[in-house]
GROMACS .gro file of C-alpha atoms in nm:
model
  199
    1MET     CA    1  -0.980  -1.836   0.025
    2PRO     CA    2  -0.623  -1.793   0.161
    3LEU     CA    3  -0.526  -1.776   0.526
    4ILE     CA    4  -0.621  -1.455   0.700
    5GLU     CA    5  -0.312  -1.225   0.706
    6ALA     CA    6  -0.371  -0.952   0.960
    7GLN     CA    7  -0.278  -0.844   1.313
    8PRO     CA    8  -0.408  -1.105   1.556
    9SER     CA    9  -0.779  -1.075   1.645
   10ALA     CA   10  -0.897  -1.124   1.999
   11LEU     CA   11  -1.006  -1.478   1.908
   12ALA     CA   12  -0.659  -1.557   1.765
   13LYS     CA   13  -0.502  -1.436   2.093
   14VAL     CA   14  -0.725  -1.665   2.293
   15TYR     CA   15  -0.628  -1.967   2.081
   16ALA     CA   16  -0.260  -1.868   2.096
   17LYS     CA   17  -0.270  -1.829   2.477
   18SER     CA   18  -0.424  -2.170   2.519
   19LEU     CA   19  -0.167  -2.336   2.299
   20PHE     CA   20   0.118  -2.137   2.460
   21GLU     CA   21   0.013  -2.253   2.809
   22LEU     CA   22  -0.005  -2.611   2.700
   23ALA     CA   23   0.331  -2.596   2.518
   24GLN     CA   24   0.493  -2.408   2.805
   25ASN     CA   25   0.392  -2.681   3.053
   26ASP     CA   26   0.584  -2.934   2.840
   27GLY     CA   27   0.875  -2.696   2.778
   28GLN     CA   28   0.799  -2.692   2.409
   29ALA     CA   29   0.675  -2.333   2.349
   30GLU     CA   30   0.949  -2.237   2.105
   31SER     CA   31   0.946  -2.568   1.911
   32ILE     CA   32   0.566  -2.558   1.881
   33LEU     CA   33   0.585  -2.196   1.759
   34GLY     CA   34   0.848  -2.305   1.502
   35GLU     CA   35   0.615  -2.576   1.377
   36LEU     CA   36   0.323  -2.338   1.338
   37GLU     CA   37   0.541  -2.081   1.156
   38ASP     CA   38   0.663  -2.354   0.916
   39ILE     CA   39   0.300  -2.456   0.845
   40VAL     CA   40   0.205  -2.094   0.783
   41GLU     CA   41   0.503  -2.050   0.549
   42LEU     CA   42   0.407  -2.365   0.363
   43ALA     CA   43   0.050  -2.228   0.322
   44ARG     CA   44   0.191  -1.898   0.190
   45ALA     CA   45   0.408  -2.077  -0.065
   46ASP     CA   46   0.156  -2.340  -0.174
   47ARG     CA   47  -0.186  -2.207  -0.280
   48SER     CA   48  -0.351  -2.551  -0.277
   49PHE     CA   49  -0.236  -2.615   0.075
   50SER     CA   50  -0.361  -2.270   0.181
   51GLU     CA   51  -0.704  -2.357   0.021
   52LEU     CA   52  -0.708  -2.688   0.210
   53LEU     CA   53  -0.664  -2.501   0.535
   54ALA     CA   54  -0.894  -2.203   0.472
   55SER     CA   55  -1.170  -2.317   0.237
   56ARG     CA   56  -1.519  -2.351   0.382
   57LEU     CA   57  -1.617  -2.579   0.103
   58ILE     CA   58  -1.400  -2.871   0.223
   59ASP     CA   59  -1.573  -3.119   0.454
   60THR     CA   60  -1.430  -3.102   0.809
   61ASP     CA   61  -1.389  -3.476   0.835
   62LYS     CA   62  -1.201  -3.499   0.502
   63ARG     CA   63  -0.980  -3.206   0.599
   64ASP     CA   64  -0.909  -3.375   0.936
   65ALA     CA   65  -0.802  -3.695   0.760
   66SER     CA   66  -0.576  -3.493   0.529
   67LEU     CA   67  -0.413  -3.312   0.831
   68GLU     CA   68  -0.355  -3.647   0.999
   69ARG     CA   69  -0.190  -3.793   0.682
   70MET     CA   70   0.023  -3.486   0.616
   71PHE     CA   71   0.145  -3.411   0.971
   72ASN     CA   72   0.133  -3.729   1.177
   73GLY     CA   73   0.498  -3.802   1.271
   74ARG     CA   74   0.619  -3.478   1.112
   75VAL     CA   75   0.505  -3.240   1.388
   76SER     CA   76   0.451  -3.282   1.760
   77GLY     CA   77   0.132  -3.441   1.881
   78LEU     CA   78   0.036  -3.108   2.045
   79THR     CA   79   0.067  -2.921   1.713
   80LEU     CA   80  -0.128  -3.184   1.523
   81ASN     CA   81  -0.409  -3.194   1.787
   82PHE     CA   82  -0.420  -2.817   1.785
   83LEU     CA   83  -0.459  -2.808   1.402
   84ARG     CA   84  -0.733  -3.069   1.424
   85GLN     CA   85  -0.912  -2.872   1.694
   86LEU     CA   86  -0.892  -2.552   1.480
   87ASN     CA   87  -1.041  -2.756   1.197
   88ARG     CA   88  -1.334  -2.880   1.412
   89LYS     CA   89  -1.406  -2.521   1.519
   90GLY     CA   90  -1.369  -2.381   1.167
   91ARG     CA   91  -1.072  -2.168   1.263
   92LEU     CA   92  -0.786  -2.295   1.048
   93ALA     CA   93  -0.806  -1.979   0.833
   94ASN     CA   94  -0.685  -1.790   1.146
   95LEU     CA   95  -0.366  -1.996   1.174
   96SER     CA   96  -0.136  -1.709   1.060
   97GLN     CA   97  -0.290  -1.474   1.323
   98ILE     CA   98  -0.259  -1.737   1.595
   99ALA     CA   99   0.109  -1.801   1.507
  100THR     CA  100   0.174  -1.422   1.529
  101ALA     CA  101   0.001  -1.398   1.863
  102MET     CA  102   0.190  -1.695   1.998
  103ASP     CA  103   0.518  -1.548   1.876
  104THR     CA  104   0.441  -1.242   2.093
  105LEU     CA  105   0.381  -1.469   2.393
  106VAL     CA  106   0.705  -1.662   2.340
  107GLN     CA  107   0.908  -1.342   2.290
  108ASP     CA  108   0.756  -1.193   2.606
  109GLN     CA  109   0.848  -1.502   2.797
  110TYR     CA  110   1.214  -1.466   2.706
  111GLY     CA  111   1.221  -1.083   2.742
  112ARG     CA  112   1.251  -1.028   2.371
  113ILE     CA  113   1.057  -0.814   2.129
  114GLU     CA  114   1.058  -0.834   1.749
  115VAL     CA  115   1.064  -0.507   1.555
  116ASP     CA  116   1.011  -0.456   1.188
  117VAL     CA  117   1.219  -0.168   1.061
  118PHE     CA  118   1.114   0.003   0.732
  119THR     CA  119   1.340   0.242   0.540
  120ALA     CA  120   1.338   0.385   0.193
  121THR     CA  121   1.680   0.226   0.114
  122PRO     CA  122   1.863  -0.064   0.283
  123ILE     CA  123   1.977   0.034   0.634
  124GLY     CA  124   2.342  -0.012   0.724
  125THR     CA  125   2.451  -0.252   0.989
  126GLY     CA  126   2.582   0.025   1.210
  127GLU     CA  127   2.262   0.224   1.187
  128LEU     CA  128   2.053  -0.084   1.253
  129GLU     CA  129   2.262  -0.165   1.562
  130SER     CA  130   2.224   0.197   1.683
  131VAL     CA  131   1.842   0.173   1.652
  132ARG     CA  132   1.845  -0.170   1.826
  133THR     CA  133   2.055  -0.039   2.115
  134GLN     CA  134   1.829   0.265   2.163
  135LEU     CA  135   1.515   0.052   2.154
  136SER     CA  136   1.660  -0.209   2.391
  137ALA     CA  137   1.745   0.068   2.638
  138SER     CA  138   1.405   0.227   2.622
  139LEU     CA  139   1.201  -0.096   2.621
  140GLY     CA  140   1.416  -0.289   2.863
  141LYS     CA  141   1.399  -0.593   2.629
  142ASP     CA  142   1.629  -0.770   2.387
  143VAL     CA  143   1.522  -0.632   2.050
  144ILE     CA  144   1.530  -0.855   1.743
  145MET     CA  145   1.530  -0.643   1.429
  146HIS     CA  146   1.381  -0.731   1.091
  147PRO     CA  147   1.481  -0.465   0.833
  148TYR     CA  148   1.276  -0.403   0.521
  149THR     CA  149   1.296  -0.156   0.240
  150ASP     CA  150   0.984   0.029   0.134
  151SER     CA  151   1.027   0.207  -0.193
  152SER     CA  152   0.716   0.415  -0.138
  153MET     CA  153   0.891   0.593   0.151
  154LEU     CA  154   1.075   0.922   0.080
  155GLY     CA  155   1.309   0.873   0.376
  156GLY     CA  156   1.309   0.842   0.757
  157ILE     CA  157   1.214   0.525   0.937
  158LYS     CA  158   0.910   0.334   1.054
  159LEU     CA  159   0.913   0.077   1.336
  160ARG     CA  160   0.640  -0.181   1.391
  161MET     CA  161   0.622  -0.368   1.717
  162GLY     CA  162   0.327  -0.604   1.719
  163ASP     CA  163   0.029  -0.382   1.647
  164GLN     CA  164   0.206  -0.057   1.735
  165LEU     CA  165   0.355   0.159   1.456
  166ILE     CA  166   0.607   0.435   1.517
  167ASP     CA  167   0.618   0.647   1.207
  168ALA     CA  168   0.918   0.880   1.176
  169SER     CA  169   0.911   0.881   0.799
  170ILE     CA  170   0.942   1.202   0.599
  171GLN     CA  171   0.585   1.158   0.479
  172ALA     CA  172   0.463   1.156   0.839
  173GLN     CA  173   0.664   1.474   0.917
  174LEU     CA  174   0.526   1.643   0.607
  175ARG     CA  175   0.173   1.541   0.697
  176LYS     CA  176   0.226   1.689   1.044
  177MET     CA  177   0.361   2.012   0.899
  178ARG     CA  178   0.065   2.034   0.654
  179ASP     CA  179  -0.190   1.967   0.932
  180GLY     CA  180  -0.019   2.237   1.146
  181LEU     CA  181  -0.028   2.486   0.863
  182LEU     CA  182  -0.392   2.411   0.792
  183ASP     CA  183  -0.481   2.443   1.160
  184SER     CA  184  -0.289   2.776   1.205
  185GLY     CA  185  -0.407   2.904   0.871
  186SER     CA  186  -0.770   2.836   0.959
  187ALA     CA  187  -0.726   3.006   1.299
  188ALA     CA  188  -0.563   3.308   1.130
  189VAL     CA  189  -0.848   3.338   0.878
  190ARG     CA  190  -1.106   3.306   1.157
  191GLY     CA  191  -0.923   3.575   1.352
  192ARG     CA  192  -0.908   3.813   1.059
  193SER     CA  193  -1.269   3.761   0.965
  194GLY     CA  194  -1.366   3.829   1.328
  195ASP     CA  195  -1.158   4.152   1.322
  196MET     CA  196  -1.328   4.254   0.995
  197LEU     CA  197  -1.674   4.195   1.133
  198GLU     CA  198  -1.592   4.398   1.444
  199GLY     CA  199  -1.428   4.676   1.240
   0.00000   0.00000   0.00000
């Protein structure tokens, strides 16, 4: 069973907030976040490590000893203790969601927001900067862009900020047109059938 890759659940947000507050008190919020993200990336790249973190078949005490051997002296004490606490609570599979939720808290603290930009073909630097400038002005935050290409798109752009999606793709515009035509077509048919019944 791999790590759970999804938008942060309410539970993940609670764990992230607790860790963020502890890390912030020590002035380590960004470095702790970096350590969590490195561990999540390692789990994505190494299936056996991902299984170690997420499998319910592994004894909690044995996994705890493994975490201690792997990370003692390689990550901060706070990060290691947090991993061990997640292990004791059976929540290590949620580590990716917790890291995502903590990233949002850290970005908010520094007045930044990360935005994933999806286009059908690679977006040019000038266009990307134009989108970044417009978003920064409308959101009042420093926008950090992450451009991606999505070959399933016909054109247009999609923006994802946390769990919010702004879909200005051609597919979305076509769907909206289709829905409008279906709605107006149905109303026209209902109107004509009403006229026919009255006539």
